[in-house]
Amino acid sequence: MSDTPFGFGLPPEEPEDGDEGKKKESPGQGQGGGQGADGPGNPFGFGFPGAGGPGGGDNPFAAMFGSMNPNDLGAAFQQLGQMLSYEGGPVNWDMAKDIARQTVAQGTADGTKDASVGPAERSAVEEAVRLADLWLDDATSLPSGSGTAVAWSRAEWVEATLPVWKELVDPVAERVGLAMGDVLPEEMQAMAGPLIGMMRSMGGAMFGQQIGQAVGVLAGEVVGSTDIGLPLGPSGKAALLPVNIETFGKDLGVDKDEVRLYLALREAAHQRLFSHVPWLRSHLFGAVEGYARGIKVDTAKLEDVVGQLDPQNPEQLQEALQQGMFQPEDSPAQKAALARLETALALVEGWVDAVVHAAAKPRLSSADALRETLRRRRASGGPAEQTFATLIGLELRPRRLRDASRLWASLTDARGVDGRDGLWEHPDMLPTASDLDDPDGFVHREQMDFSELDKMLGEAAGGGSSATKPDLTKDEGDDESPEDGGK
């Protein structure tokens, strides 16, 4: 660790002659000053634009702002002011929102721009979700969870999902905020209150930049509110993004109405699960927070990143923050938290995959192709996984999705739809990470366990409660099973 954290230098004594040591101006250069990046005219290692060579190192603030026109320079100073004046929580969410909206306004790499949703698109989404819910009635015992169906633009998706991103990211960002003070030498911390406050403000801004950029990019590719297996939108509101659905289906060779309907099935299935399994949301978010508690922050990396802070180039900052900032503890508690989070997300995604396939296979000729396309999209490290890894330092293992889908299909074969969905009654009934490796073992082993559990519950309630519970001990063949395409 350097003696001057974050690249800030201590101001030297001012020379008696204010012009002493100045370099001669080169042709075309503006007014300069100082004896190099750390000379008398540059107490903080920055430089002014337009002087002292390519980087402007002989003028204060050049390293930060480069050669910008007055408008750009004003914007950069405004952004720096936002960074240093922020006094909120661990993330500057106002900055995150602004950057996300700016990213959306720039359009995606393929040139697709955001657009307001028209009446025809809105009507098509509402009809697709309505039909999807009818089909799902045959594939799951959970009732509809879509009180309303909405069609969002990318900007509307950003606005609607930011509150949930806040809940997801703040636990990790809080740890980074605490680490901002730890990069100071211990002997300096007692006397460096204002400096620590400034560094934490900058930390909140750095996270705001990173998250805003990531969410803005993600808004250009998601097709609904549940793409990462978490309920990002308001409860009971099935949402689809027509402009992104158009892009998603463009090269698939599938009728766009089928593409929209298949994606509506996935969105509506997620809504059923999150609406009618009351503990699931807190279980998932608790798993994220539990994992975040075991994350250590690489303070040396943090020091380097802040020392090179460049508001003119937030992309470099984002890249630096993604390269080794988070270091999960190699402890039993952290491994258990990771397994719990990965398994919970895989079970949600696997259930949706199995249920949607059961509903779509008899009705959509492209069901198999669309299912495989979405599976590969997740397995290739798509935007959802990458953004999630960026924001909480966790890279999900996509293979768990296929394992979980296979397990849910096996449960459907063995116990029927009611028996399968009855496992969502309590988190302790769900399969564990090891069960995903052996779905058949879980099915047969848990049949005996649940029979005993039902008996105990019935006795505890005077024999009355078990009559209203789904029969979790059905023998194979009691119910007709939806076709399993995941085996």
Tab-separated table of C-alpha atoms in Angstrom:
chain	number	residue	atom	x	y	z
A	1	MET	CA	0.000	0.000	0.000
A	2	SER	CA	1.342	3.400	-0.851
A	3	ASP	CA	1.942	6.057	1.766
A	4	THR	CA	-0.526	8.331	-0.016
A	5	PRO	CA	-3.750	6.364	-0.436
A	6	PHE	CA	-5.843	6.626	-3.616
A	7	GLY	CA	-2.992	8.389	-5.465
A	8	PHE	CA	-3.404	11.684	-3.613
A	9	GLY	CA	-0.123	13.483	-2.891
A	10	LEU	CA	0.598	15.855	-0.035
A	11	PRO	CA	1.013	19.511	-1.134
A	12	PRO	CA	4.639	20.652	-0.866
A	13	GLU	CA	5.724	24.038	0.391
A	14	GLU	CA	5.021	26.869	-2.023
A	15	PRO	CA	8.199	28.297	-3.643
A	16	GLU	CA	9.193	31.859	-2.891
A	17	ASP	CA	9.107	32.674	-6.583
A	18	GLY	CA	5.715	31.683	-7.948
A	19	ASP	CA	7.160	31.323	-11.462
A	20	GLU	CA	10.102	29.192	-10.384
A	21	GLY	CA	10.341	25.815	-12.032
A	22	LYS	CA	7.626	26.401	-14.642
A	23	LYS	CA	8.176	24.879	-18.049
A	24	LYS	CA	7.962	26.957	-21.175
A	25	GLU	CA	4.684	26.618	-22.956
A	26	SER	CA	4.710	24.653	-26.165
A	27	PRO	CA	2.936	25.993	-29.228
A	28	GLY	CA	-0.777	25.427	-29.062
A	29	GLN	CA	-0.782	24.749	-25.338
A	30	GLY	CA	-2.868	26.611	-22.814
A	31	GLN	CA	-1.626	28.153	-19.617
A	32	GLY	CA	0.182	25.556	-17.571
A	33	GLY	CA	1.848	25.225	-14.255
A	34	GLY	CA	3.727	22.911	-11.969
A	35	GLN	CA	6.790	20.736	-12.104
A	36	GLY	CA	5.183	17.512	-13.210
A	37	ALA	CA	2.336	15.436	-11.932
A	38	ASP	CA	3.449	15.725	-8.341
A	39	GLY	CA	5.200	19.064	-8.479
A	40	PRO	CA	4.400	22.249	-6.555
A	41	GLY	CA	1.587	23.207	-8.927
A	42	ASN	CA	-0.049	19.800	-8.660
A	43	PRO	CA	-0.641	18.765	-5.065
A	44	PHE	CA	-3.026	15.892	-5.902
A	45	GLY	CA	-1.360	14.206	-8.856
A	46	PHE	CA	-3.907	15.481	-11.391
A	47	GLY	CA	-3.434	17.857	-14.345
A	48	PHE	CA	-5.353	20.479	-16.285
A	49	PRO	CA	-6.383	19.820	-19.863
A	50	GLY	CA	-4.378	21.079	-22.765
A	51	ALA	CA	-0.928	21.369	-21.216
A	52	GLY	CA	2.159	19.477	-20.193
A	53	GLY	CA	2.235	16.828	-22.911
A	54	PRO	CA	-0.249	14.208	-24.080
A	55	GLY	CA	-1.725	13.545	-20.672
A	56	GLY	CA	-1.573	17.121	-19.463
A	57	GLY	CA	0.479	15.869	-16.529
A	58	ASP	CA	2.093	19.244	-15.854
A	59	ASN	CA	-1.237	20.908	-15.110
A	60	PRO	CA	-3.558	19.975	-12.247
A	61	PHE	CA	-6.593	17.830	-13.214
A	62	ALA	CA	-5.435	16.983	-16.774
A	63	ALA	CA	-5.141	13.325	-15.879
A	64	MET	CA	-8.743	13.423	-14.731
A	65	PHE	CA	-10.346	15.513	-17.438
A	66	GLY	CA	-8.065	15.269	-20.516
A	67	SER	CA	-8.622	17.757	-23.343
A	68	MET	CA	-12.303	18.591	-23.253
A	69	ASN	CA	-14.276	21.484	-24.616
A	70	PRO	CA	-15.877	23.841	-22.072
A	71	ASN	CA	-19.223	22.016	-22.122
A	72	ASP	CA	-17.601	18.651	-21.464
A	73	LEU	CA	-15.384	20.156	-18.791
A	74	GLY	CA	-18.400	21.634	-17.056
A	75	ALA	CA	-20.176	18.295	-17.121
A	76	ALA	CA	-17.105	16.546	-15.719
A	77	PHE	CA	-16.824	19.029	-12.860
A	78	GLN	CA	-20.540	18.604	-12.193
A	79	GLN	CA	-20.075	14.826	-12.027
A	80	LEU	CA	-17.077	15.190	-9.719
A	81	GLY	CA	-19.147	17.487	-7.532
A	82	GLN	CA	-21.860	14.835	-7.354
A	83	MET	CA	-19.295	12.253	-6.334
A	84	LEU	CA	-17.800	14.323	-3.531
A	85	SER	CA	-21.051	15.804	-2.207
A	86	TYR	CA	-23.015	12.561	-1.978
A	87	GLU	CA	-24.002	11.767	1.612
A	88	GLY	CA	-26.499	8.940	1.215
A	89	GLY	CA	-26.143	5.169	1.553
A	90	PRO	CA	-23.453	2.914	0.094
A	91	VAL	CA	-24.624	3.514	-3.501
A	92	ASN	CA	-25.373	6.823	-5.177
A	93	TRP	CA	-28.663	5.641	-6.662
A	94	ASP	CA	-29.466	8.998	-8.237
A	95	MET	CA	-26.265	8.705	-10.246
A	96	ALA	CA	-27.037	5.048	-11.034
A	97	LYS	CA	-30.449	5.987	-12.374
A	98	ASP	CA	-29.076	8.847	-14.500
A	99	ILE	CA	-26.340	6.674	-16.025
A	100	ALA	CA	-28.762	3.809	-16.670
A	101	ARG	CA	-31.142	6.165	-18.477
A	102	GLN	CA	-28.249	7.650	-20.484
A	103	THR	CA	-27.072	4.164	-21.436
A	104	VAL	CA	-30.572	3.223	-22.579
A	105	ALA	CA	-30.872	6.437	-24.608
A	106	GLN	CA	-27.658	5.590	-26.494
A	107	GLY	CA	-29.206	2.393	-27.837
A	108	THR	CA	-27.706	-1.080	-28.074
A	109	ALA	CA	-24.631	-2.201	-29.997
A	110	ASP	CA	-26.767	-3.358	-32.933
A	111	GLY	CA	-28.180	0.138	-33.310
A	112	THR	CA	-31.601	-0.590	-31.803
A	113	LYS	CA	-33.003	2.445	-30.002
A	114	ASP	CA	-35.526	2.507	-27.188
A	115	ALA	CA	-39.055	3.545	-28.088
A	116	SER	CA	-42.324	4.223	-26.346
A	117	VAL	CA	-44.751	1.322	-26.396
A	118	GLY	CA	-47.695	1.857	-28.713
A	119	PRO	CA	-51.307	0.712	-28.210
A	120	ALA	CA	-50.955	-2.236	-30.592
A	121	GLU	CA	-47.887	-3.591	-28.788
A	122	ARG	CA	-49.516	-3.085	-25.418
A	123	SER	CA	-52.602	-4.976	-26.536
A	124	ALA	CA	-50.476	-7.821	-27.963
A	125	VAL	CA	-48.626	-8.242	-24.650
A	126	GLU	CA	-51.847	-8.242	-22.630
A	127	GLU	CA	-53.361	-10.881	-24.896
A	128	ALA	CA	-50.200	-13.035	-24.777
A	129	VAL	CA	-50.118	-12.999	-20.964
A	130	ARG	CA	-53.856	-13.762	-20.781
A	131	LEU	CA	-53.453	-16.781	-23.075
A	132	ALA	CA	-50.289	-17.889	-21.263
A	133	ASP	CA	-52.146	-17.964	-17.955
A	134	LEU	CA	-54.867	-20.157	-19.476
A	135	TRP	CA	-52.286	-22.651	-20.712
A	136	LEU	CA	-50.443	-22.683	-17.387
A	137	ASP	CA	-53.609	-23.711	-15.553
A	138	ASP	CA	-53.074	-27.218	-16.965
A	139	ALA	CA	-49.367	-27.344	-16.063
A	140	THR	CA	-49.293	-26.173	-12.429
A	141	SER	CA	-51.519	-26.168	-9.377
A	142	LEU	CA	-50.428	-22.617	-8.508
A	143	PRO	CA	-53.060	-20.077	-9.608
A	144	SER	CA	-52.378	-17.021	-11.732
A	145	GLY	CA	-50.116	-14.418	-10.177
A	146	SER	CA	-50.439	-11.807	-12.916
A	147	GLY	CA	-52.918	-9.230	-11.687
A	148	THR	CA	-51.970	-7.006	-14.611
A	149	ALA	CA	-49.903	-7.345	-17.773
A	150	VAL	CA	-47.800	-4.405	-18.920
A	151	ALA	CA	-45.568	-3.617	-21.892
A	152	TRP	CA	-42.487	-1.609	-20.926
A	153	SER	CA	-39.941	0.380	-22.829
A	154	ARG	CA	-36.325	-0.070	-21.737
A	155	ALA	CA	-36.442	3.177	-19.778
A	156	GLU	CA	-39.588	2.027	-17.989
A	157	TRP	CA	-37.866	-1.246	-17.103
A	158	VAL	CA	-35.012	0.729	-15.498
A	159	GLU	CA	-37.426	2.847	-13.456
A	160	ALA	CA	-39.486	-0.137	-12.323
A	161	THR	CA	-36.598	-2.415	-11.328
A	162	LEU	CA	-34.211	-0.001	-9.581
A	163	PRO	CA	-35.858	-0.460	-6.143
A	164	VAL	CA	-35.087	-4.189	-6.288
A	165	TRP	CA	-31.550	-3.631	-7.535
A	166	LYS	CA	-31.098	-1.418	-4.492
A	167	GLU	CA	-32.142	-4.240	-2.209
A	168	LEU	CA	-29.802	-6.659	-3.964
A	169	VAL	CA	-26.715	-4.476	-4.217
A	170	ASP	CA	-26.680	-2.436	-1.018
A	171	PRO	CA	-25.397	-5.304	1.201
A	172	VAL	CA	-22.280	-5.707	-0.968
A	173	ALA	CA	-21.822	-1.979	-1.485
A	174	GLU	CA	-21.945	-1.476	2.274
A	175	ARG	CA	-18.907	-3.718	2.633
A	176	VAL	CA	-17.047	-1.705	0.016
A	177	GLY	CA	-17.985	1.499	1.815
A	178	LEU	CA	-16.484	0.192	5.036
A	179	ALA	CA	-13.374	-0.858	3.159
A	180	MET	CA	-12.896	2.695	1.896
A	181	GLY	CA	-11.727	3.671	5.379
A	182	ASP	CA	-9.538	0.605	5.743
A	183	VAL	CA	-7.209	1.629	2.920
A	184	LEU	CA	-5.835	4.440	5.095
A	185	PRO	CA	-2.904	3.595	7.364
A	186	GLU	CA	-4.143	2.883	10.862
A	187	GLU	CA	-2.321	5.858	12.373
A	188	MET	CA	-4.093	8.214	9.948
A	189	GLN	CA	-7.643	6.976	10.434
A	190	ALA	CA	-8.249	8.841	13.707
A	191	MET	CA	-7.400	12.200	12.148
A	192	ALA	CA	-8.781	11.606	8.674
A	193	GLY	CA	-12.537	11.803	9.273
A	194	PRO	CA	-13.267	14.221	6.410
A	195	LEU	CA	-11.021	12.285	4.021
A	196	ILE	CA	-12.744	9.009	4.890
A	197	GLY	CA	-16.107	10.677	4.323
A	198	MET	CA	-14.934	11.901	0.930
A	199	MET	CA	-13.646	8.455	-0.001
A	200	ARG	CA	-16.951	6.862	0.962
A	201	SER	CA	-18.780	9.431	-1.137
A	202	MET	CA	-16.548	8.486	-4.023
A	203	GLY	CA	-17.229	4.816	-3.291
A	204	GLY	CA	-20.968	5.445	-3.486
A	205	ALA	CA	-20.423	7.210	-6.797
A	206	MET	CA	-18.233	4.402	-8.146
A	207	PHE	CA	-20.907	1.854	-7.357
A	208	GLY	CA	-23.528	4.190	-8.825
A	209	GLN	CA	-21.550	4.359	-12.073
A	210	GLN	CA	-20.989	0.631	-12.198
A	211	ILE	CA	-24.574	-0.318	-11.426
A	212	GLY	CA	-26.065	2.343	-13.668
A	213	GLN	CA	-23.971	1.153	-16.596
A	214	ALA	CA	-24.760	-2.517	-15.931
A	215	VAL	CA	-28.494	-1.980	-15.496
A	216	GLY	CA	-28.608	0.233	-18.588
A	217	VAL	CA	-26.922	-2.454	-20.700
A	218	LEU	CA	-29.174	-5.144	-19.245
A	219	ALA	CA	-32.247	-3.054	-20.102
A	220	GLY	CA	-31.243	-3.379	-23.756
A	221	GLU	CA	-31.464	-7.177	-23.682
A	222	VAL	CA	-33.991	-8.410	-21.094
A	223	VAL	CA	-37.397	-9.473	-22.359
A	224	GLY	CA	-39.325	-9.282	-19.076
A	225	SER	CA	-39.091	-8.574	-15.353
A	226	THR	CA	-37.842	-12.015	-14.248
A	227	ASP	CA	-34.938	-12.795	-16.587
A	228	ILE	CA	-32.446	-13.439	-13.780
A	229	GLY	CA	-34.831	-15.627	-11.781
A	230	LEU	CA	-35.575	-12.881	-9.264
A	231	PRO	CA	-38.705	-10.705	-9.055
A	232	LEU	CA	-37.278	-7.388	-10.256
A	233	GLY	CA	-40.628	-5.720	-10.958
A	234	PRO	CA	-43.669	-4.882	-8.816
A	235	SER	CA	-45.516	-7.842	-7.341
A	236	GLY	CA	-48.281	-9.320	-9.501
A	237	LYS	CA	-47.320	-7.360	-12.606
A	238	ALA	CA	-46.262	-9.470	-15.610
A	239	ALA	CA	-44.086	-7.287	-17.821
A	240	LEU	CA	-42.628	-7.766	-21.293
A	241	LEU	CA	-40.446	-5.453	-23.396
A	242	PRO	CA	-41.690	-5.462	-27.023
A	243	VAL	CA	-38.601	-3.800	-28.516
A	244	ASN	CA	-36.302	-6.438	-26.977
A	245	ILE	CA	-38.618	-9.309	-27.885
A	246	GLU	CA	-38.444	-8.131	-31.498
A	247	THR	CA	-34.634	-8.198	-31.352
A	248	PHE	CA	-34.554	-11.564	-29.567
A	249	GLY	CA	-36.727	-13.288	-32.164
A	250	LYS	CA	-35.306	-11.578	-35.242
A	251	ASP	CA	-32.943	-14.366	-36.364
A	252	LEU	CA	-34.709	-17.395	-34.883
A	253	GLY	CA	-36.909	-18.185	-37.868
A	254	VAL	CA	-39.915	-18.418	-35.530
A	255	ASP	CA	-43.180	-16.534	-35.894
A	256	LYS	CA	-43.028	-13.442	-33.709
A	257	ASP	CA	-46.400	-14.228	-32.114
A	258	GLU	CA	-45.035	-17.591	-30.939
A	259	VAL	CA	-41.908	-15.949	-29.570
A	260	ARG	CA	-43.996	-13.418	-27.647
A	261	LEU	CA	-46.304	-16.116	-26.323
A	262	TYR	CA	-43.463	-18.366	-25.173
A	263	LEU	CA	-41.803	-15.484	-23.326
A	264	ALA	CA	-45.193	-14.567	-21.831
A	265	LEU	CA	-45.452	-18.139	-20.524
A	266	ARG	CA	-42.105	-17.761	-18.748
A	267	GLU	CA	-43.026	-14.398	-17.266
A	268	ALA	CA	-46.459	-15.616	-16.106
A	269	ALA	CA	-44.951	-18.785	-14.591
A	270	HIS	CA	-42.475	-16.726	-12.570
A	271	GLN	CA	-45.326	-14.516	-11.380
A	272	ARG	CA	-47.297	-17.545	-10.170
A	273	LEU	CA	-44.361	-18.805	-8.182
A	274	PHE	CA	-43.455	-15.505	-6.543
A	275	SER	CA	-47.079	-14.566	-5.835
A	276	HIS	CA	-48.157	-17.853	-4.237
A	277	VAL	CA	-44.999	-18.962	-2.434
A	278	PRO	CA	-44.927	-16.203	0.191
A	279	TRP	CA	-41.547	-17.075	1.702
A	280	LEU	CA	-39.693	-17.381	-1.623
A	281	ARG	CA	-38.781	-13.746	-2.198
A	282	SER	CA	-37.306	-13.252	1.269
A	283	HIS	CA	-35.558	-16.622	0.987
A	284	LEU	CA	-33.812	-15.589	-2.234
A	285	PHE	CA	-32.882	-12.115	-1.067
A	286	GLY	CA	-31.759	-13.500	2.295
A	287	ALA	CA	-29.470	-15.894	0.433
A	288	VAL	CA	-27.987	-12.978	-1.505
A	289	GLU	CA	-27.390	-11.043	1.716
A	290	GLY	CA	-25.910	-14.106	3.404
A	291	TYR	CA	-23.471	-14.499	0.563
A	292	ALA	CA	-22.626	-10.779	0.658
A	293	ARG	CA	-21.676	-10.996	4.335
A	294	GLY	CA	-18.845	-13.352	3.414
A	295	ILE	CA	-17.381	-11.171	0.663
A	296	LYS	CA	-14.061	-9.505	1.328
A	297	VAL	CA	-12.987	-6.447	-0.617
A	298	ASP	CA	-9.522	-6.307	-2.136
A	299	THR	CA	-8.435	-3.000	-0.587
A	300	ALA	CA	-5.249	-2.867	-2.668
A	301	LYS	CA	-7.358	-3.107	-5.817
A	302	LEU	CA	-9.752	-0.516	-4.412
A	303	GLU	CA	-6.865	1.856	-3.750
A	304	ASP	CA	-5.575	1.493	-7.307
A	305	VAL	CA	-9.040	2.041	-8.799
A	306	VAL	CA	-9.758	5.212	-6.849
A	307	GLY	CA	-6.251	6.524	-7.499
A	308	GLN	CA	-6.954	6.335	-11.227
A	309	LEU	CA	-10.437	7.802	-10.981
A	310	ASP	CA	-11.442	9.386	-14.287
A	311	PRO	CA	-15.005	10.770	-14.466
A	312	GLN	CA	-14.506	11.349	-18.208
A	313	ASN	CA	-14.136	7.599	-18.777
A	314	PRO	CA	-16.548	5.602	-16.563
A	315	GLU	CA	-16.101	2.529	-18.772
A	316	GLN	CA	-12.506	2.085	-17.563
A	317	LEU	CA	-13.670	2.395	-13.986
A	318	GLN	CA	-16.352	-0.227	-14.541
A	319	GLU	CA	-13.831	-2.618	-16.087
A	320	ALA	CA	-11.405	-2.144	-13.219
A	321	LEU	CA	-14.076	-2.812	-10.632
A	322	GLN	CA	-14.999	-6.070	-12.367
A	323	GLN	CA	-11.477	-7.469	-12.204
A	324	GLY	CA	-10.925	-9.038	-8.825
A	325	MET	CA	-12.561	-6.511	-6.508
A	326	PHE	CA	-14.627	-9.161	-4.724
A	327	GLN	CA	-13.006	-12.076	-2.935
A	328	PRO	CA	-15.420	-14.553	-1.316
A	329	GLU	CA	-14.116	-16.061	1.893
A	330	ASP	CA	-13.109	-19.689	1.588
A	331	SER	CA	-15.028	-20.706	4.696
A	332	PRO	CA	-17.696	-23.344	5.397
A	333	ALA	CA	-20.273	-20.617	6.089
A	334	GLN	CA	-19.560	-18.858	2.802
A	335	LYS	CA	-19.622	-22.104	0.836
A	336	ALA	CA	-22.976	-22.941	2.416
A	337	ALA	CA	-24.331	-19.472	1.553
A	338	LEU	CA	-23.149	-19.857	-2.040
A	339	ALA	CA	-24.732	-23.300	-2.371
A	340	ARG	CA	-27.989	-22.046	-0.871
A	341	LEU	CA	-28.184	-19.106	-3.283
A	342	GLU	CA	-27.224	-21.065	-6.391
A	343	THR	CA	-29.610	-23.881	-5.535
A	344	ALA	CA	-32.526	-21.539	-4.809
A	345	LEU	CA	-32.071	-19.698	-8.109
A	346	ALA	CA	-31.655	-22.968	-10.006
A	347	LEU	CA	-34.844	-24.402	-8.470
A	348	VAL	CA	-36.837	-21.338	-9.499
A	349	GLU	CA	-35.461	-21.380	-13.043
A	350	GLY	CA	-35.766	-25.155	-13.351
A	351	TRP	CA	-39.393	-25.156	-12.192
A	352	VAL	CA	-40.291	-22.415	-14.683
A	353	ASP	CA	-38.458	-24.265	-17.453
A	354	ALA	CA	-40.292	-27.527	-16.748
A	355	VAL	CA	-43.734	-25.965	-16.303
A	356	VAL	CA	-43.473	-23.753	-19.388
A	357	HIS	CA	-42.334	-26.690	-21.493
A	358	ALA	CA	-45.310	-28.749	-20.294
A	359	ALA	CA	-47.677	-25.930	-21.255
A	360	ALA	CA	-46.055	-25.018	-24.571
A	361	LYS	CA	-45.029	-28.380	-26.024
A	362	PRO	CA	-48.549	-29.531	-27.083
A	363	ARG	CA	-49.475	-26.108	-28.463
A	364	LEU	CA	-46.428	-24.419	-30.011
A	365	SER	CA	-44.514	-26.042	-32.850
A	366	SER	CA	-41.407	-24.062	-31.898
A	367	ALA	CA	-41.505	-24.940	-28.174
A	368	ASP	CA	-38.410	-27.152	-28.270
A	369	ALA	CA	-36.357	-24.655	-30.265
A	370	LEU	CA	-37.323	-21.715	-28.057
A	371	ARG	CA	-36.605	-23.688	-24.906
A	372	GLU	CA	-33.128	-24.620	-26.083
A	373	THR	CA	-32.417	-21.078	-27.273
A	374	LEU	CA	-33.211	-19.669	-23.845
A	375	ARG	CA	-31.208	-22.365	-22.086
A	376	ARG	CA	-28.169	-21.620	-24.221
A	377	ARG	CA	-28.626	-17.910	-23.690
A	378	ARG	CA	-28.285	-18.488	-19.963
A	379	ALA	CA	-25.489	-21.047	-20.269
A	380	SER	CA	-23.352	-18.806	-22.492
A	381	GLY	CA	-22.961	-16.293	-19.693
A	382	GLY	CA	-25.592	-13.933	-21.003
A	383	PRO	CA	-26.306	-10.442	-19.710
A	384	ALA	CA	-28.259	-11.590	-16.674
A	385	GLU	CA	-25.442	-13.746	-15.306
A	386	GLN	CA	-22.775	-11.166	-16.128
A	387	THR	CA	-24.672	-8.336	-14.480
A	388	PHE	CA	-25.383	-10.425	-11.417
A	389	ALA	CA	-21.675	-11.311	-11.158
A	390	THR	CA	-20.751	-7.641	-11.547
A	391	LEU	CA	-23.104	-6.420	-8.852
A	392	ILE	CA	-22.638	-9.009	-6.105
A	393	GLY	CA	-19.407	-10.739	-7.077
A	394	LEU	CA	-21.130	-14.028	-7.885
A	395	GLU	CA	-21.010	-15.946	-11.148
A	396	LEU	CA	-23.881	-18.404	-11.328
A	397	ARG	CA	-23.326	-21.918	-12.657
A	398	PRO	CA	-25.844	-22.309	-15.511
A	399	ARG	CA	-25.596	-26.123	-15.465
A	400	ARG	CA	-27.773	-26.069	-12.352
A	401	LEU	CA	-30.732	-24.953	-14.458
A	402	ARG	CA	-30.775	-28.170	-16.470
A	403	ASP	CA	-30.251	-30.270	-13.350
A	404	ALA	CA	-33.140	-28.537	-11.588
A	405	SER	CA	-35.446	-28.842	-14.604
A	406	ARG	CA	-34.706	-32.561	-14.777
A	407	LEU	CA	-35.504	-32.940	-11.078
A	408	TRP	CA	-38.855	-31.119	-11.351
A	409	ALA	CA	-39.770	-33.276	-14.363
A	410	SER	CA	-38.946	-36.432	-12.384
A	411	LEU	CA	-41.123	-35.200	-9.535
A	412	THR	CA	-43.990	-34.591	-11.956
A	413	ASP	CA	-43.676	-38.131	-13.292
A	414	ALA	CA	-43.604	-39.620	-9.799
A	415	ARG	CA	-46.118	-37.476	-7.906
A	416	GLY	CA	-48.083	-35.466	-10.404
A	417	VAL	CA	-48.490	-31.704	-10.623
A	418	ASP	CA	-49.938	-31.255	-7.120
A	419	GLY	CA	-47.255	-33.357	-5.473
A	420	ARG	CA	-44.499	-31.490	-7.302
A	421	ASP	CA	-45.844	-28.022	-6.505
A	422	GLY	CA	-46.506	-29.000	-2.887
A	423	LEU	CA	-42.754	-28.884	-2.269
A	424	TRP	CA	-42.952	-25.079	-2.393
A	425	GLU	CA	-44.937	-25.054	0.853
A	426	HIS	CA	-41.772	-24.661	2.928
A	427	PRO	CA	-38.073	-24.091	2.092
A	428	ASP	CA	-37.075	-27.152	4.116
A	429	MET	CA	-39.001	-29.336	1.657
A	430	LEU	CA	-36.961	-28.201	-1.336
A	431	PRO	CA	-34.077	-30.188	-2.796
A	432	THR	CA	-30.522	-29.317	-1.799
A	433	ALA	CA	-27.506	-28.794	-4.049
A	434	SER	CA	-26.536	-32.462	-3.755
A	435	ASP	CA	-30.090	-33.497	-4.671
A	436	LEU	CA	-29.718	-31.742	-8.026
A	437	ASP	CA	-26.982	-34.262	-8.860
A	438	ASP	CA	-29.291	-37.192	-8.090
A	439	PRO	CA	-32.913	-36.218	-8.853
A	440	ASP	CA	-34.206	-39.795	-8.845
A	441	GLY	CA	-32.661	-40.410	-5.437
A	442	PHE	CA	-34.385	-37.323	-4.079
A	443	VAL	CA	-37.761	-38.345	-5.500
A	444	HIS	CA	-37.775	-41.800	-3.946
A	445	ARG	CA	-36.062	-40.870	-0.693
A	446	GLU	CA	-38.292	-37.893	-0.034
A	447	GLN	CA	-41.454	-39.883	-0.724
A	448	MET	CA	-40.873	-41.754	2.527
A	449	ASP	CA	-39.782	-38.649	4.406
A	450	PHE	CA	-42.817	-36.624	3.360
A	451	SER	CA	-45.172	-39.432	4.244
A	452	GLU	CA	-43.784	-39.369	7.755
A	453	LEU	CA	-43.969	-35.577	7.823
A	454	ASP	CA	-47.619	-35.565	6.731
A	455	LYS	CA	-48.420	-38.054	9.482
A	456	MET	CA	-46.722	-35.869	12.101
A	457	LEU	CA	-48.486	-32.733	10.866
A	458	GLY	CA	-51.821	-34.525	10.876
A	459	GLU	CA	-51.343	-35.730	14.438
A	460	ALA	CA	-50.249	-32.281	15.610
A	461	ALA	CA	-53.385	-30.713	14.129
A	462	GLY	CA	-55.744	-33.388	15.346
A	463	GLY	CA	-55.757	-35.197	12.019
A	464	GLY	CA	-57.434	-32.335	10.169
A	465	SER	CA	-54.657	-30.505	8.349
A	466	SER	CA	-53.297	-33.327	6.226
A	467	ALA	CA	-56.603	-33.639	4.396
A	468	THR	CA	-56.138	-30.191	2.859
A	469	LYS	CA	-52.478	-30.616	1.899
A	470	PRO	CA	-51.368	-31.774	-1.536
A	471	ASP	CA	-50.673	-35.520	-1.602
A	472	LEU	CA	-46.877	-35.603	-1.742
A	473	THR	CA	-46.714	-39.422	-1.672
A	474	LYS	CA	-48.503	-40.318	-4.891
A	475	ASP	CA	-47.288	-43.415	-6.630
A	476	GLU	CA	-46.107	-43.180	-10.195
A	477	GLY	CA	-49.045	-43.344	-12.565
A	478	ASP	CA	-51.634	-41.716	-10.260
A	479	ASP	CA	-51.688	-38.607	-12.436
A	480	GLU	CA	-50.990	-37.966	-16.040
A	481	SER	CA	-47.688	-36.152	-16.266
A	482	PRO	CA	-46.896	-33.345	-18.686
A	483	GLU	CA	-44.360	-34.311	-21.258
A	484	ASP	CA	-40.811	-34.046	-19.996
A	485	GLY	CA	-38.429	-32.538	-22.453
A	486	GLY	CA	-35.671	-32.053	-19.894
A	487	LYS	CA	-34.678	-35.670	-19.403
